[in-house]
mmCIF file of C-alpha atoms in Angstrom:
data_model
loop_
_atom_site.group_PDB
_atom_site.id
_atom_site.type_symbol
_atom_site.label_atom_id
_atom_site.label_comp_id
_atom_site.label_asym_id
_atom_site.label_seq_id
_atom_site.Cartn_x
_atom_site.Cartn_y
_atom_site.Cartn_z
ATOM 1 C CA MET U 107 18.496 -134.025 -108.461
ATOM 2 C CA ARG U 108 15.323 -135.391 -107.047
ATOM 3 C CA ILE U 109 15.365 -137.937 -104.024
ATOM 4 C CA SER U 110 13.265 -140.557 -104.568
ATOM 5 C CA PRO U 111 10.825 -141.767 -101.487
ATOM 6 C CA PHE U 112 12.262 -144.549 -100.220
ATOM 7 C CA VAL U 113 16.206 -143.162 -100.044
ATOM 8 C CA LEU U 114 13.941 -140.064 -98.212
ATOM 9 C CA LEU U 115 12.244 -142.719 -95.493
ATOM 10 C CA THR U 116 15.206 -144.649 -95.052
ATOM 11 C CA ALA U 117 16.839 -141.889 -93.651
ATOM 12 C CA LEU U 118 14.156 -140.595 -91.598
ATOM 13 C CA THR U 119 13.666 -143.767 -90.079
ATOM 14 C CA ALA U 120 17.570 -143.966 -88.917
ATOM 15 C CA ALA U 121 17.610 -140.617 -87.509
ATOM 16 C CA ALA U 122 14.754 -141.549 -85.415
ATOM 17 C CA CYS U 123 16.615 -144.391 -83.514
ATOM 18 C CA ASN U 124 19.412 -142.201 -82.974
ATOM 19 C CA ALA U 125 17.590 -139.686 -80.934
ATOM 20 C CA ASP U 126 17.886 -139.782 -77.033
ATOM 21 C CA PRO U 127 15.459 -140.988 -74.671
ATOM 22 C CA LEU U 128 12.618 -138.599 -72.622
ATOM 23 C CA PRO U 129 13.601 -137.868 -69.183
ATOM 24 C CA SER U 130 11.419 -139.337 -66.442
ATOM 25 C CA VAL U 131 10.476 -137.287 -63.556
ATOM 26 C CA THR U 132 8.555 -138.853 -60.986
ATOM 27 C CA ASP U 133 6.729 -136.492 -57.791
ATOM 28 C CA GLY U 134 7.811 -137.112 -53.905
ATOM 29 C CA ALA U 135 10.607 -137.055 -51.794
ATOM 30 C CA SER U 136 13.067 -138.472 -54.526
ATOM 31 C CA GLU U 137 14.102 -137.477 -57.879
ATOM 32 C CA THR U 138 16.357 -139.261 -60.388
ATOM 33 C CA GLY U 139 17.320 -138.321 -63.957
ATOM 34 C CA THR U 140 19.811 -140.402 -66.507
ATOM 35 C CA GLU U 141 21.554 -138.955 -69.327
ATOM 36 C CA THR U 142 23.434 -141.169 -72.184
ATOM 37 C CA GLY U 143 25.618 -139.849 -74.554
ATOM 38 C CA THR U 144 28.666 -141.376 -74.079
ATOM 39 C CA GLY U 145 28.677 -141.847 -70.854
ATOM 40 C CA THR U 146 26.441 -142.552 -67.806
ATOM 41 C CA ASP U 147 25.482 -139.326 -65.685
ATOM 42 C CA THR U 148 22.973 -140.041 -62.035
ATOM 43 C CA ASP U 149 21.522 -136.998 -60.119
ATOM 44 C CA THR U 150 19.606 -137.957 -56.582
ATOM 45 C CA SER U 151 17.631 -135.663 -54.739
ATOM 46 C CA THR U 152 16.162 -136.242 -51.027
ATOM 47 C CA THR U 153 14.347 -133.944 -48.737
ATOM 48 C CA ALA U 154 13.533 -135.441 -44.902
ATOM 49 C CA THR U 155 10.729 -134.596 -42.886
ATOM 50 C CA PRO U 156 12.213 -133.118 -39.491
ATOM 51 C CA THR U 157 11.067 -134.910 -36.154
ATOM 52 C CA THR U 158 10.749 -132.957 -32.828
ATOM 53 C CA THR U 159 10.864 -135.085 -29.751
ATOM 54 C CA GLN U 160 9.751 -133.651 -26.043
ATOM 55 C CA SER U 161 11.021 -134.975 -22.639
ATOM 56 C CA ASP U 162 8.615 -135.538 -20.006
ATOM 57 C CA ASP U 163 11.235 -135.600 -17.415
ATOM 58 C CA LEU U 164 10.528 -133.662 -13.764
ATOM 59 C CA CYS U 165 14.099 -133.754 -12.280
ATOM 60 C CA VAL U 166 17.365 -134.461 -13.356
ATOM 61 C CA PRO U 167 18.408 -138.339 -11.968
ATOM 62 C CA GLY U 168 20.423 -138.352 -9.077
ATOM 63 C CA SER U 169 19.868 -134.535 -7.688
ATOM 64 C CA SER U 170 18.597 -133.889 -5.132
ATOM 65 C CA ALA U 171 15.574 -131.386 -3.496
ATOM 66 C CA GLY U 172 13.764 -130.148 -0.236
ATOM 67 C CA CYS U 173 11.451 -131.610 1.071
ATOM 68 C CA THR U 174 9.150 -131.613 4.751
ATOM 69 C CA CYS U 175 9.488 -134.362 7.369
ATOM 70 C CA PRO U 176 6.806 -135.451 9.460
ATOM 71 C CA ASN U 177 8.044 -133.579 12.422
ATOM 72 C CA GLY U 178 8.387 -130.359 10.480
ATOM 73 C CA ASN U 179 12.027 -130.351 9.859
ATOM 74 C CA MET U 180 13.630 -130.128 6.248
ATOM 75 C CA GLY U 181 14.750 -133.260 4.772
ATOM 76 C CA SER U 182 15.973 -134.140 1.396
ATOM 77 C CA GLN U 183 14.682 -136.235 -1.440
ATOM 78 C CA GLU U 184 16.929 -137.759 -4.392
ATOM 79 C CA CYS U 185 15.320 -137.542 -8.365
ATOM 80 C CA ASN U 186 14.714 -141.517 -9.348
ATOM 81 C CA ALA U 187 16.948 -142.349 -12.415
ATOM 82 C CA ASP U 188 13.600 -142.222 -14.608
ATOM 83 C CA GLY U 189 13.819 -138.454 -14.362
ATOM 84 C CA LYS U 190 9.435 -138.458 -13.495
ATOM 85 C CA SER U 191 9.802 -138.432 -9.575
ATOM 86 C CA TYR U 192 11.680 -138.437 -6.023
ATOM 87 C CA GLY U 193 12.841 -141.009 -3.848
ATOM 88 C CA MET U 194 11.684 -141.256 -0.248
ATOM 89 C CA CYS U 195 12.282 -137.771 1.704
ATOM 90 C CA GLU U 196 15.444 -138.519 4.199
ATOM 91 C CA CYS U 197 15.288 -137.060 7.759
ATOM 92 C CA GLU U 198 18.112 -136.029 10.100
ATOM 93 C CA GLY U 199 17.377 -138.445 13.005
ATOM 94 C CA GLY U 200 14.707 -141.181 11.650
ATOM 95 C CA GLY U 201 11.793 -140.870 9.737
ATOM 96 C CA SER U 202 10.849 -140.273 6.017
ATOM 97 C CA ASN U 203 8.185 -138.369 4.457
ATOM 98 C CA SER U 204 7.143 -140.173 0.776
ATOM 99 C CA ASN U 205 6.665 -137.183 -1.964
ATOM 100 C CA SER U 206 6.927 -139.460 -5.235
ATOM 101 C CA ASP U 207 5.007 -136.932 -7.317
ATOM 102 C CA GLY U 208 7.459 -134.475 -7.704
ATOM 103 C CA THR U 209 5.277 -131.437 -6.138
ATOM 104 C CA LEU U 210 7.044 -129.570 -3.393
ATOM 105 C CA GLU U 211 5.392 -126.876 -1.829
ATOM 106 C CA PRO U 212 7.115 -124.510 -0.005
ATOM 107 C CA THR U 213 8.155 -124.989 3.451
ATOM 108 C CA SER U 214 8.573 -122.124 6.339
ATOM 109 C CA THR U 215 7.939 -122.330 9.792
ATOM 110 C CA SER U 216 7.466 -119.120 11.673
ATOM 111 C CA THR U 217 7.402 -118.759 15.278
ATOM 112 C CA ASP U 218 7.107 -115.198 16.862
ATOM 113 C CA GLY U 219 8.363 -113.537 13.454
ATOM 114 C CA VAL U 220 11.072 -115.576 13.165
ATOM 115 C CA THR U 221 11.018 -117.937 9.351
ATOM 116 C CA THR U 222 12.857 -120.857 8.958
ATOM 117 C CA THR U 223 14.841 -121.281 5.795
ATOM 118 C CA GLU U 224 15.315 -125.094 3.939
ATOM 119 C CA GLY U 225 17.491 -127.523 5.595
ATOM 120 C CA THR U 226 16.931 -125.448 9.255
ATOM 121 C CA THR U 227 15.128 -125.363 12.287
ATOM 122 C CA THR U 228 15.391 -121.654 14.193
ATOM 123 C CA THR U 229 13.754 -120.603 17.420
ATOM 124 C CA GLU U 230 13.780 -117.277 18.991
ATOM 125 C CA GLY U 231 16.868 -117.047 20.410
ATOM 126 C CA THR U 232 18.612 -119.350 18.454
ATOM 127 C CA THR U 233 21.095 -120.815 15.813
ATOM 128 C CA GLU U 234 21.327 -123.550 12.993
ATOM 129 C CA GLY U 235 20.584 -127.336 14.980
ATOM 130 C CA THR U 236 18.045 -128.491 17.326
ATOM 131 C CA SER U 237 18.910 -126.676 20.574
ATOM 132 C CA THR U 238 17.020 -124.190 22.099
ATOM 133 C CA SER U 239 17.869 -121.253 24.523
ATOM 134 C CA SER U 240 15.910 -118.780 25.941
ATOM 135 C CA THR U 241 16.282 -115.646 27.588
ATOM 136 C CA SER U 242 14.245 -114.365 30.637
ATOM 137 C CA THR U 243 14.581 -110.550 30.996
ATOM 138 C CA GLY U 244 13.177 -108.747 34.638
ATOM 139 C CA GLU U 245 11.929 -105.535 34.550
ATOM 140 C CA ASP U 246 13.832 -103.346 37.649
ATOM 141 C CA THR U 247 11.017 -103.293 39.954
ATOM 142 C CA THR U 248 12.962 -100.740 42.599
ATOM 143 C CA THR U 249 11.681 -97.303 43.344
ATOM 144 C CA GLU U 250 12.980 -94.744 45.357
ATOM 145 C CA GLY U 251 10.836 -93.768 48.213
ATOM 146 C CA ALA U 252 8.864 -90.363 48.189
ATOM 147 C CA THR U 253 10.722 -87.289 48.977
ATOM 148 C CA CYS U 254 9.045 -85.209 51.350
ATOM 149 C CA ASP U 255 9.193 -81.144 50.057
ATOM 150 C CA ASP U 256 8.834 -78.950 53.433
ATOM 151 C CA PRO U 257 8.404 -75.403 52.659
ATOM 152 C CA GLY U 258 8.894 -74.338 56.699
ATOM 153 C CA PRO U 259 12.572 -73.689 57.978
ATOM 154 C CA GLU U 260 14.349 -76.731 59.815
ATOM 155 C CA PRO U 261 15.424 -78.163 61.772
ATOM 156 C CA ASN U 262 12.581 -76.823 63.828
ATOM 157 C CA ASN U 263 11.896 -80.421 65.757
ATOM 158 C CA SER U 264 12.432 -79.837 69.201
ATOM 159 C CA GLU U 265 10.533 -76.919 71.520
ATOM 160 C CA ALA U 266 13.921 -74.881 71.739
ATOM 161 C CA ASN U 267 14.450 -74.693 68.078
ATOM 162 C CA ALA U 268 11.112 -73.842 67.877
ATOM 163 C CA ILE U 269 9.998 -71.100 64.888
ATOM 164 C CA ASP U 270 8.906 -67.766 66.246
ATOM 165 C CA LEU U 271 5.876 -66.252 64.620
ATOM 166 C CA GLY U 272 6.010 -63.562 66.277
ATOM 167 C CA ASP U 273 3.331 -61.330 68.521
ATOM 168 C CA GLN U 274 -0.408 -61.466 68.261
ATOM 169 C CA GLY U 275 -2.730 -59.364 70.714
ATOM 170 C CA CYS U 276 -6.455 -59.479 71.352
ATOM 171 C CA GLY U 277 -8.343 -58.719 68.555
ATOM 172 C CA ALA U 278 -6.346 -59.932 65.862
ATOM 173 C CA MET U 279 -7.088 -61.796 62.917
ATOM 174 C CA ALA U 280 -6.170 -65.280 63.261
ATOM 175 C CA GLU U 281 -3.232 -66.784 61.501
ATOM 176 C CA THR U 282 -1.826 -69.845 59.468
ATOM 177 C CA VAL U 283 1.095 -71.952 60.016
ATOM 178 C CA GLU U 284 1.786 -75.204 57.056
ATOM 179 C CA GLY U 285 4.247 -77.438 57.305
ATOM 180 C CA VAL U 286 5.036 -81.210 56.525
ATOM 181 C CA LEU U 287 5.764 -84.464 58.518
ATOM 182 C CA ASP U 288 7.786 -86.907 56.969
ATOM 183 C CA GLY U 289 7.026 -89.856 58.590
ATOM 184 C CA GLU U 290 6.742 -90.718 62.364
ATOM 185 C CA ASP U 291 9.950 -88.849 63.412
ATOM 186 C CA ASP U 292 9.347 -86.383 62.225
ATOM 187 C CA ILE U 293 8.265 -83.737 64.837
ATOM 188 C CA ASP U 294 7.502 -79.829 64.011
ATOM 189 C CA TRP U 295 7.563 -77.041 66.658
ATOM 190 C CA PHE U 296 6.110 -73.030 66.388
ATOM 191 C CA SER U 297 5.522 -70.358 68.862
ATOM 192 C CA TYR U 298 3.751 -67.308 69.180
ATOM 193 C CA HIS U 299 3.775 -64.517 71.791
ATOM 194 C CA GLY U 300 0.509 -63.405 72.931
ATOM 195 C CA VAL U 301 -0.107 -59.516 73.994
ATOM 196 C CA TRP U 302 -2.559 -58.860 76.525
ATOM 197 C CA ASN U 303 -3.546 -55.126 76.859
ATOM 198 C CA GLY U 304 -5.969 -52.616 78.598
ATOM 199 C CA LEU U 305 -7.902 -52.942 75.739
ATOM 200 C CA CYS U 306 -8.943 -56.265 75.906
ATOM 201 C CA ILE U 307 -11.994 -57.404 77.856
ATOM 202 C CA VAL U 308 -11.915 -60.682 78.598
ATOM 203 C CA GLY U 309 -10.056 -63.218 78.043
ATOM 204 C CA PRO U 310 -7.750 -64.604 76.395
ATOM 205 C CA ASN U 311 -9.748 -67.335 74.519
ATOM 206 C CA THR U 312 -7.163 -69.242 72.544
ATOM 207 C CA ARG U 313 -8.271 -71.313 69.182
ATOM 208 C CA HIS U 314 -6.056 -73.171 67.146
ATOM 209 C CA THR U 315 -7.308 -75.578 64.492
ATOM 210 C CA LEU U 316 -5.604 -78.502 62.582
ATOM 211 C CA THR U 317 -6.018 -79.632 58.694
ATOM 212 C CA ALA U 318 -3.952 -82.299 57.747
ATOM 213 C CA SER U 319 -3.968 -85.045 54.848
ATOM 214 C CA GLU U 320 -3.177 -87.788 57.393
ATOM 215 C CA ASP U 321 -4.155 -88.558 61.194
ATOM 216 C CA VAL U 322 -1.470 -86.464 63.150
ATOM 217 C CA ARG U 323 -1.569 -84.956 66.853
ATOM 218 C CA LEU U 324 -1.728 -81.540 67.567
ATOM 219 C CA CYS U 325 -0.029 -80.116 71.106
ATOM 220 C CA VAL U 326 -0.377 -76.580 71.999
ATOM 221 C CA PHE U 327 1.401 -75.402 75.544
ATOM 222 C CA ALA U 328 1.138 -72.328 77.528
ATOM 223 C CA ASP U 329 3.846 -70.470 79.516
ATOM 224 C CA CYS U 330 3.066 -67.273 81.059
ATOM 225 C CA ASP U 331 5.484 -64.051 81.294
ATOM 226 C CA GLN U 332 4.191 -63.654 85.061
ATOM 227 C CA GLY U 333 2.362 -66.309 87.021
ATOM 228 C CA THR U 334 1.378 -69.544 85.646
ATOM 229 C CA ALA U 335 -0.579 -71.005 83.249
ATOM 230 C CA ASP U 336 -4.149 -71.819 84.063
ATOM 231 C CA PHE U 337 -6.357 -73.689 81.957
ATOM 232 C CA ASN U 338 -8.301 -76.519 81.305
ATOM 233 C CA CYS U 339 -8.005 -78.998 78.155
ATOM 234 C CA PRO U 340 -11.055 -79.733 75.972
ATOM 235 C CA ASN U 341 -12.913 -83.273 75.822
ATOM 236 C CA GLY U 342 -11.135 -85.248 73.733
ATOM 237 C CA THR U 343 -7.221 -84.042 74.639
ATOM 238 C CA THR U 344 -4.917 -85.369 77.259
ATOM 239 C CA GLU U 345 -3.009 -82.773 80.044
ATOM 240 C CA THR U 346 0.578 -83.185 79.486
ATOM 241 C CA GLU U 347 3.725 -80.960 79.744
ATOM 242 C CA SER U 348 6.180 -79.784 77.553
ATOM 243 C CA PRO U 349 9.184 -81.916 77.074
ATOM 244 C CA SER U 350 11.899 -79.845 77.716
ATOM 245 C CA GLY U 351 10.596 -76.536 79.348
ATOM 246 C CA GLY U 352 7.595 -78.538 81.628
ATOM 247 C CA HIS U 353 5.070 -75.943 80.494
ATOM 248 C CA PRO U 354 1.295 -77.094 81.093
ATOM 249 C CA GLY U 355 -0.219 -77.844 77.575
ATOM 250 C CA CYS U 356 -3.083 -80.354 75.801
ATOM 251 C CA CYS U 357 -2.297 -82.647 73.343
ATOM 252 C CA GLY U 358 -5.259 -84.624 70.870
ATOM 253 C CA GLU U 359 -4.661 -87.035 67.914
ATOM 254 C CA GLY U 360 -6.324 -86.531 64.861
ATOM 255 C CA VAL U 361 -8.233 -83.180 67.149
ATOM 256 C CA MET U 362 -9.257 -80.696 64.724
ATOM 257 C CA ASN U 363 -9.701 -77.821 67.320
ATOM 258 C CA LEU U 364 -8.184 -77.577 70.456
ATOM 259 C CA ASN U 365 -9.601 -74.442 72.253
ATOM 260 C CA PHE U 366 -9.342 -73.086 76.395
ATOM 261 C CA ASN U 367 -9.677 -70.094 78.100
ATOM 262 C CA LEU U 368 -6.198 -69.110 79.486
ATOM 263 C CA GLY U 369 -5.091 -67.206 82.943
ATOM 264 C CA CYS U 370 -1.967 -66.417 84.430
ATOM 265 C CA GLY U 371 -3.087 -65.261 87.683
ATOM 266 C CA LEU U 372 -5.508 -62.432 89.204
ATOM 267 C CA LEU U 373 -2.523 -59.769 89.550
ATOM 268 C CA ASN U 374 -0.729 -61.114 86.216
ATOM 269 C CA PRO U 375 -1.030 -59.547 83.178
ATOM 270 C CA ASN U 376 -2.044 -63.003 80.663
ATOM 271 C CA ASN U 377 0.531 -62.116 78.562
ATOM 272 C CA ALA U 378 2.097 -65.581 77.510
ATOM 273 C CA ARG U 379 4.183 -67.720 74.749
ATOM 274 C CA LEU U 380 2.368 -70.582 73.147
ATOM 275 C CA PHE U 381 4.136 -73.242 71.726
ATOM 276 C CA ILE U 382 2.429 -75.634 68.744
ATOM 277 C CA ARG U 383 3.836 -79.071 68.451
ATOM 278 C CA VAL U 384 2.652 -81.361 65.505
ATOM 279 C CA ASP U 385 3.988 -85.043 65.180
ATOM 280 C CA GLN U 386 3.082 -88.747 65.046
ATOM 281 C CA ALA U 387 2.432 -88.559 61.469
ATOM 282 C CA PRO U 388 1.764 -92.685 60.058
ATOM 283 C CA ALA U 389 4.934 -94.187 59.516
ATOM 284 C CA ASP U 390 6.833 -93.821 55.929
ATOM 285 C CA ALA U 391 4.126 -91.191 55.111
ATOM 286 C CA CYS U 392 4.591 -87.726 53.893
ATOM 287 C CA VAL U 393 1.424 -85.634 55.373
ATOM 288 C CA GLU U 394 1.419 -82.049 54.973
ATOM 289 C CA TYR U 395 -0.656 -80.003 57.176
ATOM 290 C CA SER U 396 -1.791 -75.931 58.416
ATOM 291 C CA VAL U 397 -2.706 -74.887 61.797
ATOM 292 C CA ASP U 398 -4.933 -71.464 62.017
ATOM 293 C CA TYR U 399 -4.058 -70.164 65.497
ATOM 294 C CA ASP U 400 -5.652 -67.110 66.869
ATOM 295 C CA PHE U 401 -4.363 -65.818 70.854
ATOM 296 C CA ASP U 402 -8.089 -64.244 71.476
ATOM 297 C CA THR U 403 -11.215 -65.289 69.467
#
C-alpha cells in the first residue's frame, strides 16, 4: 500500500505535539524538576552553608574570682553582665581595687617561708584571720660551776690531817707534791720528816718552791725532834706560827721560793718535821699547784 506524503506529514506533526518537554536544570543552591504526565511531580533540594560563631567572653556573668586588695590582702570581684570584665575588687574591712581588664595575676605573700593562700592572711605563728601572735623562746643560759678534780688524798685541810710524805735525809734529791685548791676556803696540808745524821756537814738548808696556776699562799712550819726550831724567814715572807701546834714558820703570798737554814740547838741533832701549807686561792677558782721540797740542798 502506498502512503501519500500528505498523510505522513500529518502523522509526524501530531506526534511532535504530544511529546514530553525537556527538563530544566539550574546550577546553584536549588534544583527543581517538573514532570507532567497524567499529573504533576515536584522535587526540590537545598544546600545550606554552615555558620560558626566565636564567643569573646572572659568570664561567666555573676561568677566571682579572687583579687588583690590595696593592703595586700585577698578580696573578690564579680564578673560583669557582659562577661568581658570584672567589677571592683571587694575587700574585707573596706577598700577596693579595680581590676576591670579581667587579668588576674597570682597573689602570694611570703613571710619567713610561709606562703598565704587565696582569701587568707597568714603570719608565722598565726592561722586564718588578721590577728598575730608571737612566741619567744629564751635559751637557758644557766651553767653549772666548774668541778675541781683534786688528785691528792682528802681531807688534808688541817695540821692534824696533814698528808705524811715520808722521810728525807741530807743530800737526798728534791721531791714534789701536787694538789688542787677549790676556792678561797680550801686548805691543803702536807708534812715530811727531815733526817740529819753524821754524814751531814753543814745545814740543813731547806728549800721549798711553789708553782701554781693562780697566786696562792705558801707556808712552811718546823717542829724539831729535840729542842726548838731556829731560823730566819726570807725576804717577802712573814713570820707566823702554825694554827694548832704553835710551831714557828714563814708564810708568803705568791712567793715562788721559801728557803731558810734550820737549827734545833747546839747539842741537839737537827732532825725535824716540816709542815707545808697551801691556801688562799681566789674565790671560785680552781687552782692547780705543785711544791718541790728539799730538806738539805
